[in-house]
Amino acid sequence: MKVSYYPGCTLKNAARNFEDSTIFSLNQLGVSVEELKKWYCCGTVFSMAADDLIHHLAPIRNLIRVKEAGSDSVMTMCAMCYNTLKRANKKMLDEPDSLEKINNFMTEEEVNYEGDVKIQHLLELLRDDIHFDAIAEKIVKPLKQLKVSGYYGCLLVRPREIGFDDPESPTILENLVSALGAEPVDFPYKTECCGAYQTVDKPNLVADKTYHILESAKDNGAEIVVVSCPLCAFNLDQRQKDVAREFPGFNTIPVLYFTQLMAIALGGTEENLGFDLHYIDPRPILKEKGLI
Amino acid sequence: MKIILSRQIINDPFVAKVEELSGQNLLACYQCGKCSAGCPNVCEMDILPNQIIRYAQLGLKDELLGSKSIWVCASCMTCDVRCPKGINVAEVLEAIRLILLRQRKDHLDVQNLSDAEKTEVPPIALISSMRKFTS
C-alpha cells in the first residue's frame, strides 16, 4: 500500500519525532509513505468567517499538489493540518460559488480543483485500511502493563462532520493502545481543549488547562498520555514547567505521540523515537516497563 | 453594568454584520446555556458565550467589541457541537474578533514578544495565534 503524505510545518522541526515514528511504523506495517514533492503551510487554523476565501487558498493549493502527485487522497498526522485541510475541502464541496471564485483566482494552477481529494488522518488509515487487528499481529514488543491515556483535544473530533469519532466520547486511541498491548485508561478530560494557540498570549491559562487535563489522566491511573497534535504536545509536555511553578506538589507525566508508542511496539529504536525533543523524559517509565 | 436597549441599537448594522460573517442565525438561540457550561475557558471570560449571543441579538456592539471573552476563546468548538439549536457559537466570536481585526486593531503584538517567547513555542503556535489575533 502507498499513501500520499502531507507533513505540515511542525513535523519538520519541533515534532520530528512524530514524523520519524510514523514513517518507521508504517514501513513496518507494509505501507510506503510518499511525501508530496511540494507543499506549503496549511495556515494552521481554518478560517471560520463566511466571506474570507483568501485563507482557504493554502489548503486548496496543497490538495492540488496531491492531485498532481497522481493521488486522490492524502494522509496527515497533525490534528491541526487535518482539520484545516478537511474543513477547507468541505467548504468547497458545500459552496460551489466559493470554489469557482478560488479556481478563478488561482490562474497559474494547471489543475482545476473540484473538492475531490480525500483527506485522511493517520488514525483513520490505521483503523479503516490497515485495521487494528492486523497491527496487533505485527507487534514484536507488546506494551505490557503500560497504562496509557489517549488525549484527543479538539481537532480530531470537532466539528462533528469533520471528526472521525464520537465528538464527546471517542475511543479510537484507546482501541489502538489496546492493539499495541498496553492498557488504555479512559479519563473525562480527553476531549477538553488544552488552550491551543493561547499558549503564546496566555501561557498561564494553558498551564491551568494542562494541570487539570493531566491530573485527571493521572487520577484515573495513566502513566503516559498520548496525543496526535504538535500543539497539544507542546502544551501538555513543555507547559508542565509552568504547571510545576503554579501548582506546587504537581507530579509530572510523560506525553508522547501515539506513533512513538506504536513504533516501540513494532520494534523501533531510540533513533526513530526522538526522546530528546521531550521536556518530560519518557525513558524512565519505558525502561521500568522493559520497553526500551 | 448598565445596559441600554433601544430599537435603534437593535437595528444597528453590527447585528447583520455578525450574522453575515459568522453565517449564523442569532435569533435561533433560546439561552439554554450549554455553550457556557461546556466552555473550557469560561472562567477567564467577562461575558459568557450564551450572553455573547444575547448581546449580539440586542446589538450591544460596544460591550462585545470591548469584551475580554473574544480573545479568550480558543475555537475549540465544544459550544458548536453541544448547541441544541445548531448555532456555531465559536463562529460568532470569530466574527466579532474580525470586526476589530479588519480595522487593524490587533490583539497580539508580535513585536512585543521577546526572542525567548518566540523561540520557546513551536511554529504552529505562533502562526495560529497570529492568524487568530492579528490583522
Tab-separated table of C-alpha atoms in Angstrom:
chain	number	residue	atom	x	y	z
A	1	MET	CA	0.000	0.000	0.000
A	2	LYS	CA	1.179	3.528	-0.861
A	3	VAL	CA	-0.039	6.743	0.747
A	4	SER	CA	0.485	10.375	-0.237
A	5	TYR	CA	1.692	12.236	2.809
A	6	TYR	CA	1.321	15.891	3.799
A	7	PRO	CA	3.612	16.562	6.799
A	8	GLY	CA	2.864	20.186	7.722
A	9	CYS	CA	5.499	22.548	9.114
A	10	THR	CA	5.872	21.433	12.723
A	11	LEU	CA	6.608	17.814	11.819
A	12	LYS	CA	9.819	19.064	10.215
A	13	ASN	CA	11.075	20.759	13.391
A	14	ALA	CA	9.510	20.615	16.893
A	15	ALA	CA	7.633	17.376	16.108
A	16	ARG	CA	10.268	15.483	14.100
A	17	ASN	CA	9.735	12.528	16.403
A	18	PHE	CA	6.082	12.413	15.279
A	19	GLU	CA	7.170	12.079	11.648
A	20	ASP	CA	10.058	9.656	12.263
A	21	SER	CA	7.987	7.319	14.412
A	22	THR	CA	5.116	7.388	11.886
A	23	ILE	CA	7.287	6.569	8.890
A	24	PHE	CA	9.054	3.785	10.778
A	25	SER	CA	5.722	2.293	11.932
A	26	LEU	CA	4.038	2.487	8.539
A	27	ASN	CA	7.042	0.868	6.866
A	28	GLN	CA	6.847	-1.956	9.406
A	29	LEU	CA	3.158	-2.316	8.503
A	30	GLY	CA	3.997	-2.584	4.811
A	31	VAL	CA	2.889	0.920	3.852
A	32	SER	CA	5.102	3.078	1.706
A	33	VAL	CA	4.849	6.767	2.607
A	34	GLU	CA	5.289	9.230	-0.254
A	35	GLU	CA	5.688	12.808	0.908
A	36	LEU	CA	4.301	15.386	-1.524
A	37	LYS	CA	7.165	16.842	-3.571
A	38	LYS	CA	5.867	20.339	-2.947
A	39	TRP	CA	3.680	21.542	-0.099
A	40	TYR	CA	3.068	24.657	1.984
A	41	CYS	CA	1.820	25.596	5.438
A	42	CYS	CA	-1.939	24.920	5.559
A	43	GLY	CA	-2.477	28.071	7.635
A	44	THR	CA	-2.834	26.022	10.858
A	45	VAL	CA	-6.394	27.222	11.589
A	46	PHE	CA	-9.497	27.029	9.421
A	47	SER	CA	-10.821	30.467	8.620
A	48	MET	CA	-14.341	30.485	10.027
A	49	ALA	CA	-15.621	33.752	8.504
A	50	ALA	CA	-18.160	33.222	5.730
A	51	ASP	CA	-16.582	35.773	3.377
A	52	ASP	CA	-12.904	35.010	3.951
A	53	LEU	CA	-11.885	32.925	0.944
A	54	ILE	CA	-8.246	34.025	0.703
A	55	HIS	CA	-7.239	31.910	3.705
A	56	HIS	CA	-8.573	28.761	2.038
A	57	LEU	CA	-6.096	29.130	-0.800
A	58	ALA	CA	-3.236	27.465	1.075
A	59	PRO	CA	-5.140	24.280	1.958
A	60	ILE	CA	-6.681	24.071	-1.528
A	61	ARG	CA	-3.308	24.537	-3.231
A	62	ASN	CA	-1.954	21.680	-1.106
A	63	LEU	CA	-4.838	19.490	-2.293
A	64	ILE	CA	-3.968	20.402	-5.899
A	65	ARG	CA	-0.400	19.215	-5.177
A	66	VAL	CA	-1.954	15.865	-4.133
A	67	LYS	CA	-3.746	15.580	-7.465
A	68	GLU	CA	-0.533	16.475	-9.295
A	69	ALA	CA	1.153	13.619	-7.455
A	70	GLY	CA	-1.394	11.321	-9.112
A	71	SER	CA	-3.265	10.583	-5.920
A	72	ASP	CA	-6.879	11.058	-4.899
A	73	SER	CA	-6.245	11.007	-1.155
A	74	VAL	CA	-3.743	12.427	1.292
A	75	MET	CA	-2.742	11.314	4.771
A	76	THR	CA	-1.594	13.631	7.540
A	77	MET	CA	-0.887	13.179	11.261
A	78	CYS	CA	-1.061	16.713	12.631
A	79	ALA	CA	-4.557	17.321	14.021
A	80	MET	CA	-4.453	20.998	13.027
A	81	CYS	CA	-3.429	20.281	9.414
A	82	TYR	CA	-6.033	17.509	9.201
A	83	ASN	CA	-8.809	19.790	10.426
A	84	THR	CA	-7.801	22.751	8.257
A	85	LEU	CA	-7.415	20.730	5.051
A	86	LYS	CA	-10.616	18.769	5.586
A	87	ARG	CA	-12.764	21.773	6.534
A	88	ALA	CA	-11.482	23.803	3.588
A	89	ASN	CA	-12.278	20.887	1.291
A	90	LYS	CA	-15.761	20.540	2.773
A	91	LYS	CA	-16.411	24.247	2.306
A	92	MET	CA	-15.525	23.891	-1.368
A	93	LEU	CA	-17.918	20.942	-1.719
A	94	ASP	CA	-20.718	22.760	0.111
A	95	GLU	CA	-20.229	26.079	-1.708
A	96	PRO	CA	-19.753	25.716	-5.476
A	97	ASP	CA	-19.673	29.522	-5.835
A	98	SER	CA	-16.725	29.806	-3.429
A	99	LEU	CA	-14.929	27.013	-5.260
A	100	GLU	CA	-15.421	28.779	-8.573
A	101	LYS	CA	-14.057	32.044	-7.146
A	102	ILE	CA	-10.998	30.266	-5.759
A	103	ASN	CA	-10.356	28.411	-9.020
A	104	ASN	CA	-10.691	31.682	-10.953
A	105	PHE	CA	-8.212	33.344	-8.597
A	106	MET	CA	-5.558	30.616	-8.987
A	107	THR	CA	-4.909	31.347	-12.655
A	108	GLU	CA	-1.413	29.871	-12.569
A	109	GLU	CA	-2.623	26.454	-11.398
A	110	GLU	CA	-2.841	23.910	-14.181
A	111	VAL	CA	-5.305	21.695	-12.324
A	112	ASN	CA	-8.799	22.907	-11.519
A	113	TYR	CA	-9.779	21.886	-8.016
A	114	GLU	CA	-13.091	20.057	-7.656
A	115	GLY	CA	-13.185	19.079	-3.984
A	116	ASP	CA	-12.205	15.563	-4.983
A	117	VAL	CA	-9.255	14.785	-2.696
A	118	LYS	CA	-9.943	12.659	0.361
A	119	ILE	CA	-8.199	13.902	3.498
A	120	GLN	CA	-7.365	11.087	5.858
A	121	HIS	CA	-5.835	11.213	9.310
A	122	LEU	CA	-3.266	8.532	10.147
A	123	LEU	CA	-5.608	7.131	12.815
A	124	GLU	CA	-8.286	6.617	10.155
A	125	LEU	CA	-5.773	4.887	7.897
A	126	LEU	CA	-4.769	2.566	10.751
A	127	ARG	CA	-8.383	1.812	11.723
A	128	ASP	CA	-10.087	1.610	8.320
A	129	ASP	CA	-7.444	0.492	5.828
A	130	ILE	CA	-4.753	-1.329	7.806
A	131	HIS	CA	-7.051	-2.457	10.677
A	132	PHE	CA	-6.049	-2.665	14.331
A	133	ASP	CA	-6.097	-6.486	14.403
A	134	ALA	CA	-3.542	-6.557	11.560
A	135	ILE	CA	-1.358	-4.144	13.571
A	136	ALA	CA	-1.677	-6.406	16.640
A	137	GLU	CA	-0.355	-9.325	14.586
A	138	LYS	CA	2.819	-7.423	13.644
A	139	ILE	CA	3.763	-6.399	17.156
A	140	VAL	CA	7.193	-7.553	18.274
A	141	LYS	CA	7.202	-5.874	21.670
A	142	PRO	CA	3.761	-5.706	23.302
A	143	LEU	CA	3.453	-2.687	25.619
A	144	LYS	CA	2.553	-4.913	28.548
A	145	GLN	CA	1.344	-3.281	31.749
A	146	LEU	CA	1.789	0.219	30.396
A	147	LYS	CA	-1.189	2.393	31.344
A	148	VAL	CA	-1.908	4.909	28.603
A	149	SER	CA	-4.480	7.694	28.312
A	150	GLY	CA	-5.378	8.937	24.837
A	151	TYR	CA	-5.862	12.693	24.692
A	152	TYR	CA	-7.874	13.779	21.632
A	153	GLY	CA	-8.156	17.508	22.191
A	154	CYS	CA	-10.425	19.331	19.750
A	155	LEU	CA	-9.497	18.966	16.142
A	156	LEU	CA	-9.700	15.205	15.630
A	157	VAL	CA	-13.315	15.154	16.791
A	158	ARG	CA	-14.819	18.614	16.213
A	159	PRO	CA	-16.745	19.867	14.365
A	160	ARG	CA	-18.915	16.749	14.179
A	161	GLU	CA	-18.883	16.493	10.359
A	162	ILE	CA	-15.058	16.672	10.262
A	163	GLY	CA	-14.185	14.387	13.173
A	164	PHE	CA	-13.750	10.663	12.676
A	165	ASP	CA	-15.056	9.517	16.035
A	166	ASP	CA	-17.693	10.481	18.587
A	167	PRO	CA	-17.126	14.169	19.492
A	168	GLU	CA	-17.910	13.610	23.183
A	169	SER	CA	-16.614	10.108	23.791
A	170	PRO	CA	-14.127	8.966	21.154
A	171	THR	CA	-12.405	5.573	21.542
A	172	ILE	CA	-10.101	5.216	18.529
A	173	LEU	CA	-6.922	5.949	20.532
A	174	GLU	CA	-7.942	3.501	23.281
A	175	ASN	CA	-8.593	0.827	20.651
A	176	LEU	CA	-5.171	1.394	19.115
A	177	VAL	CA	-3.483	1.403	22.526
A	178	SER	CA	-5.150	-1.972	23.257
A	179	ALA	CA	-3.963	-3.366	19.920
A	180	LEU	CA	-0.410	-2.380	20.921
A	181	GLY	CA	-0.728	-4.482	24.064
A	182	ALA	CA	-0.979	-1.568	26.510
A	183	GLU	CA	-3.761	-0.842	28.955
A	184	PRO	CA	-5.952	2.084	27.855
A	185	VAL	CA	-7.007	4.469	30.616
A	186	ASP	CA	-10.196	6.422	29.978
A	187	PHE	CA	-10.460	9.876	31.555
A	188	PRO	CA	-13.105	12.610	31.414
A	189	TYR	CA	-10.822	15.377	30.087
A	190	LYS	CA	-9.813	13.544	26.906
A	191	THR	CA	-11.624	15.995	24.601
A	192	GLU	CA	-11.155	19.108	26.764
A	193	CYS	CA	-9.234	21.851	24.934
A	194	CYS	CA	-5.643	22.415	26.128
A	195	GLY	CA	-5.885	26.124	25.288
A	196	ALA	CA	-4.246	25.699	21.873
A	197	TYR	CA	-2.649	28.898	20.480
A	198	GLN	CA	-3.465	30.795	23.686
A	199	THR	CA	-0.083	29.387	24.751
A	200	VAL	CA	1.621	32.402	23.111
A	201	ASP	CA	-0.501	35.146	24.654
A	202	LYS	CA	-1.754	33.476	27.847
A	203	PRO	CA	0.685	30.747	28.926
A	204	ASN	CA	-0.799	30.743	32.436
A	205	LEU	CA	-4.241	29.888	31.083
A	206	VAL	CA	-2.703	26.968	29.186
A	207	ALA	CA	-0.757	25.817	32.266
A	208	ASP	CA	-4.055	25.751	34.154
A	209	LYS	CA	-5.715	23.662	31.418
A	210	THR	CA	-2.707	21.344	31.266
A	211	TYR	CA	-2.790	20.832	35.024
A	212	HIS	CA	-6.448	19.782	35.054
A	213	ILE	CA	-6.148	17.526	31.990
A	214	LEU	CA	-3.050	15.712	33.276
A	215	GLU	CA	-4.330	15.449	36.857
A	216	SER	CA	-7.487	13.809	35.514
A	217	ALA	CA	-5.451	11.301	33.452
A	218	LYS	CA	-3.199	10.521	36.451
A	219	ASP	CA	-6.149	10.209	38.852
A	220	ASN	CA	-7.520	7.517	36.561
A	221	GLY	CA	-4.205	5.668	36.621
A	222	ALA	CA	-2.389	6.816	33.467
A	223	GLU	CA	1.409	6.524	33.357
A	224	ILE	CA	1.684	8.108	29.910
A	225	VAL	CA	-0.549	10.378	27.828
A	226	VAL	CA	-0.572	10.083	24.032
A	227	VAL	CA	-1.581	12.838	21.603
A	228	SER	CA	-1.870	13.490	17.872
A	229	CYS	CA	-1.324	17.238	17.711
A	230	PRO	CA	2.025	19.052	17.944
A	231	LEU	CA	0.362	22.000	19.680
A	232	CYS	CA	-1.354	19.762	22.262
A	233	ALA	CA	2.002	18.008	22.686
A	234	PHE	CA	3.758	21.312	23.383
A	235	ASN	CA	1.078	22.492	25.805
A	236	LEU	CA	0.788	19.211	27.700
A	237	ASP	CA	4.529	18.443	27.766
A	238	GLN	CA	6.532	21.680	27.778
A	239	ARG	CA	3.991	23.671	29.791
A	240	GLN	CA	4.471	21.226	32.684
A	241	LYS	CA	7.371	23.549	33.538
A	242	ASP	CA	4.820	26.315	34.221
A	243	VAL	CA	2.411	23.880	35.901
A	244	ALA	CA	5.102	22.856	38.394
A	245	ARG	CA	5.638	26.521	39.262
A	246	GLU	CA	1.946	27.306	39.697
A	247	PHE	CA	0.832	24.102	41.377
A	248	PRO	CA	3.403	23.028	43.982
A	249	GLY	CA	3.434	19.275	44.509
A	250	PHE	CA	2.445	18.536	40.901
A	251	ASN	CA	3.870	15.225	39.667
A	252	THR	CA	4.926	15.251	36.026
A	253	ILE	CA	3.783	12.685	33.445
A	254	PRO	CA	5.349	11.955	30.032
A	255	VAL	CA	3.394	12.991	26.921
A	256	LEU	CA	4.117	11.103	23.686
A	257	TYR	CA	2.750	10.963	20.170
A	258	PHE	CA	0.711	7.801	19.739
A	259	THR	CA	3.044	6.898	16.875
A	260	GLN	CA	6.026	6.736	19.251
A	261	LEU	CA	4.298	4.007	21.273
A	262	MET	CA	3.340	2.231	18.050
A	263	ALA	CA	6.966	2.419	16.858
A	264	ILE	CA	8.201	0.884	20.144
A	265	ALA	CA	5.691	-1.970	19.792
A	266	LEU	CA	6.776	-2.527	16.187
A	267	GLY	CA	10.455	-2.781	17.140
A	268	GLY	CA	11.639	0.829	16.811
A	269	THR	CA	14.819	2.053	18.435
A	270	GLU	CA	15.569	5.401	20.043
A	271	GLU	CA	16.704	6.669	16.665
A	272	ASN	CA	13.064	6.502	15.452
A	273	LEU	CA	11.658	7.855	18.693
A	274	GLY	CA	13.289	11.270	19.222
A	275	PHE	CA	13.001	11.386	23.011
A	276	ASP	CA	15.456	14.307	23.108
A	277	LEU	CA	12.598	16.582	21.972
A	278	HIS	CA	10.556	15.965	25.124
A	279	TYR	CA	10.537	18.152	28.221
A	280	ILE	CA	9.340	15.326	30.478
A	281	ASP	CA	11.616	12.410	29.652
A	282	PRO	CA	9.541	9.284	28.895
A	283	ARG	CA	12.585	6.975	29.129
A	284	PRO	CA	12.441	6.200	32.880
A	285	ILE	CA	8.892	4.771	32.735
A	286	LEU	CA	9.592	2.970	29.440
A	287	LYS	CA	12.784	1.445	30.910
A	288	GLU	CA	10.908	0.450	34.055
A	289	LYS	CA	8.437	-1.479	31.866
A	290	GLY	CA	11.277	-3.069	29.890
A	291	LEU	CA	10.221	-1.376	26.646
A	292	ILE	CA	13.472	0.396	25.723
B	1	MET	CA	-23.271	47.022	34.445
B	2	LYS	CA	-25.896	49.363	32.958
B	3	ILE	CA	-27.257	48.236	29.603
B	4	ILE	CA	-29.402	50.473	27.412
B	5	LEU	CA	-31.676	48.798	24.882
B	6	SER	CA	-33.372	50.632	22.065
B	7	ARG	CA	-34.880	49.971	18.672
B	8	GLN	CA	-32.006	51.960	17.171
B	9	ILE	CA	-29.348	49.817	18.873
B	10	ILE	CA	-31.082	46.568	17.904
B	11	ASN	CA	-31.224	47.710	14.278
B	12	ASP	CA	-27.527	48.641	14.219
B	13	PRO	CA	-25.800	47.184	11.131
B	14	PHE	CA	-23.436	45.451	13.599
B	15	VAL	CA	-26.036	42.693	14.161
B	16	ALA	CA	-26.342	41.954	10.443
B	17	LYS	CA	-22.537	42.045	10.092
B	18	VAL	CA	-22.067	39.462	12.867
B	19	GLU	CA	-24.690	37.236	11.230
B	20	GLU	CA	-23.112	37.645	7.813
B	21	LEU	CA	-19.533	36.929	8.916
B	22	SER	CA	-20.471	34.041	11.192
B	23	GLY	CA	-23.114	32.592	8.881
B	24	GLN	CA	-25.299	32.063	11.967
B	25	ASN	CA	-28.911	32.935	12.783
B	26	LEU	CA	-28.563	34.661	16.153
B	27	LEU	CA	-32.303	34.563	16.888
B	28	ALA	CA	-32.247	30.760	16.915
B	29	CYS	CA	-30.684	30.896	20.400
B	30	TYR	CA	-33.066	30.259	23.310
B	31	GLN	CA	-30.470	30.781	26.065
B	32	CYS	CA	-30.157	27.229	27.365
B	33	GLY	CA	-26.565	27.946	28.411
B	34	LYS	CA	-24.983	24.690	27.217
B	35	CYS	CA	-22.278	26.655	25.380
B	36	SER	CA	-21.188	28.378	28.580
B	37	ALA	CA	-21.487	25.215	30.651
B	38	GLY	CA	-19.049	23.358	28.388
B	39	CYS	CA	-16.620	26.166	27.555
B	40	PRO	CA	-13.134	25.266	28.842
B	41	ASN	CA	-12.054	28.904	29.108
B	42	VAL	CA	-15.234	30.359	30.564
B	43	CYS	CA	-13.536	31.121	33.895
B	44	GLU	CA	-11.498	33.828	32.115
B	45	MET	CA	-14.462	35.407	30.337
B	46	ASP	CA	-16.268	38.607	31.269
B	47	ILE	CA	-19.291	37.938	29.014
B	48	LEU	CA	-20.208	34.230	28.865
B	49	PRO	CA	-20.750	32.548	25.467
B	50	ASN	CA	-24.568	32.394	25.824
B	51	GLN	CA	-24.529	36.064	26.885
B	52	ILE	CA	-22.447	36.901	23.815
B	53	ILE	CA	-25.243	35.566	21.628
B	54	ARG	CA	-27.852	37.519	23.620
B	55	TYR	CA	-25.794	40.725	23.458
B	56	ALA	CA	-25.344	40.202	19.715
B	57	GLN	CA	-29.114	39.739	19.239
B	58	LEU	CA	-29.607	43.058	21.022
B	59	GLY	CA	-26.926	44.906	19.083
B	60	LEU	CA	-24.729	45.649	22.110
B	61	LYS	CA	-21.761	46.421	19.927
B	62	ASP	CA	-19.556	48.374	22.338
B	63	GLU	CA	-19.876	45.751	25.090
B	64	LEU	CA	-18.977	42.936	22.683
B	65	LEU	CA	-16.124	44.722	20.915
B	66	GLY	CA	-14.653	45.623	24.319
B	67	SER	CA	-15.061	42.187	25.851
B	68	LYS	CA	-12.188	40.058	27.061
B	69	SER	CA	-14.068	36.879	26.101
B	70	ILE	CA	-13.485	37.144	22.353
B	71	TRP	CA	-9.709	36.905	22.944
B	72	VAL	CA	-10.001	34.064	25.460
B	73	CYS	CA	-11.885	31.738	23.092
B	74	ALA	CA	-9.576	29.084	21.610
B	75	SER	CA	-12.045	27.980	18.876
B	76	CYS	CA	-12.215	24.516	20.422
B	77	MET	CA	-15.782	24.197	19.084
B	78	THR	CA	-17.171	22.447	22.154
B	79	CYS	CA	-20.006	25.026	22.131
B	80	ASP	CA	-20.670	24.316	18.449
B	81	VAL	CA	-21.111	20.559	18.893
B	82	ARG	CA	-23.270	20.962	22.010
B	83	CYS	CA	-25.697	23.669	20.834
B	84	PRO	CA	-29.167	22.088	20.606
B	85	LYS	CA	-30.168	24.737	18.073
B	86	GLY	CA	-27.188	24.141	15.802
B	87	ILE	CA	-25.661	27.581	16.311
B	88	ASN	CA	-21.921	27.734	15.788
B	89	VAL	CA	-21.073	29.953	18.744
B	90	ALA	CA	-17.310	29.905	18.046
B	91	GLU	CA	-18.035	31.366	14.606
B	92	VAL	CA	-19.950	34.234	16.256
B	93	LEU	CA	-16.919	35.014	18.444
B	94	GLU	CA	-14.696	34.848	15.351
B	95	ALA	CA	-16.988	37.336	13.596
B	96	ILE	CA	-16.720	39.823	16.485
B	97	ARG	CA	-12.909	39.447	16.560
B	98	LEU	CA	-12.772	40.011	12.818
B	99	ILE	CA	-14.781	43.235	13.018
B	100	LEU	CA	-11.907	44.595	15.159
B	101	LEU	CA	-9.061	42.938	13.252
B	102	ARG	CA	-10.345	44.299	9.957
B	103	GLN	CA	-9.879	47.777	11.455
B	104	ARG	CA	-6.281	46.730	12.207
B	105	LYS	CA	-6.983	46.596	15.925
B	106	ASP	CA	-4.657	43.697	16.673
B	107	HIS	CA	-4.859	41.846	19.938
B	108	LEU	CA	-1.418	40.238	19.809
B	109	ASP	CA	1.617	42.471	19.399
B	110	VAL	CA	4.162	40.123	17.905
B	111	GLN	CA	6.889	42.768	18.066
B	112	ASN	CA	6.483	42.887	21.814
B	113	LEU	CA	7.186	39.179	22.200
B	114	SER	CA	10.724	38.544	23.372
B	115	ASP	CA	13.030	36.263	21.400
B	116	ALA	CA	12.761	33.763	24.232
B	117	GLU	CA	8.953	33.770	24.000
B	118	LYS	CA	9.084	33.346	20.238
B	119	THR	CA	11.635	30.545	20.196
B	120	GLU	CA	10.077	28.685	23.106
B	121	VAL	CA	6.846	27.886	21.262
B	122	PRO	CA	6.591	25.726	18.122
B	123	PRO	CA	5.818	27.423	14.757
B	124	ILE	CA	2.300	26.006	14.822
B	125	ALA	CA	1.562	28.054	17.968
B	126	LEU	CA	2.961	31.310	16.589
B	127	ILE	CA	1.246	31.008	13.221
B	128	SER	CA	-2.134	30.078	14.676
B	129	SER	CA	-2.078	32.841	17.280
B	130	MET	CA	-1.106	35.377	14.618
B	131	ARG	CA	-3.883	34.130	12.358
B	132	LYS	CA	-6.408	34.499	15.167
B	133	PHE	CA	-5.211	37.666	16.879
B	134	THR	CA	-3.634	39.897	14.241
B	135	SER	CA	-4.942	41.538	11.085
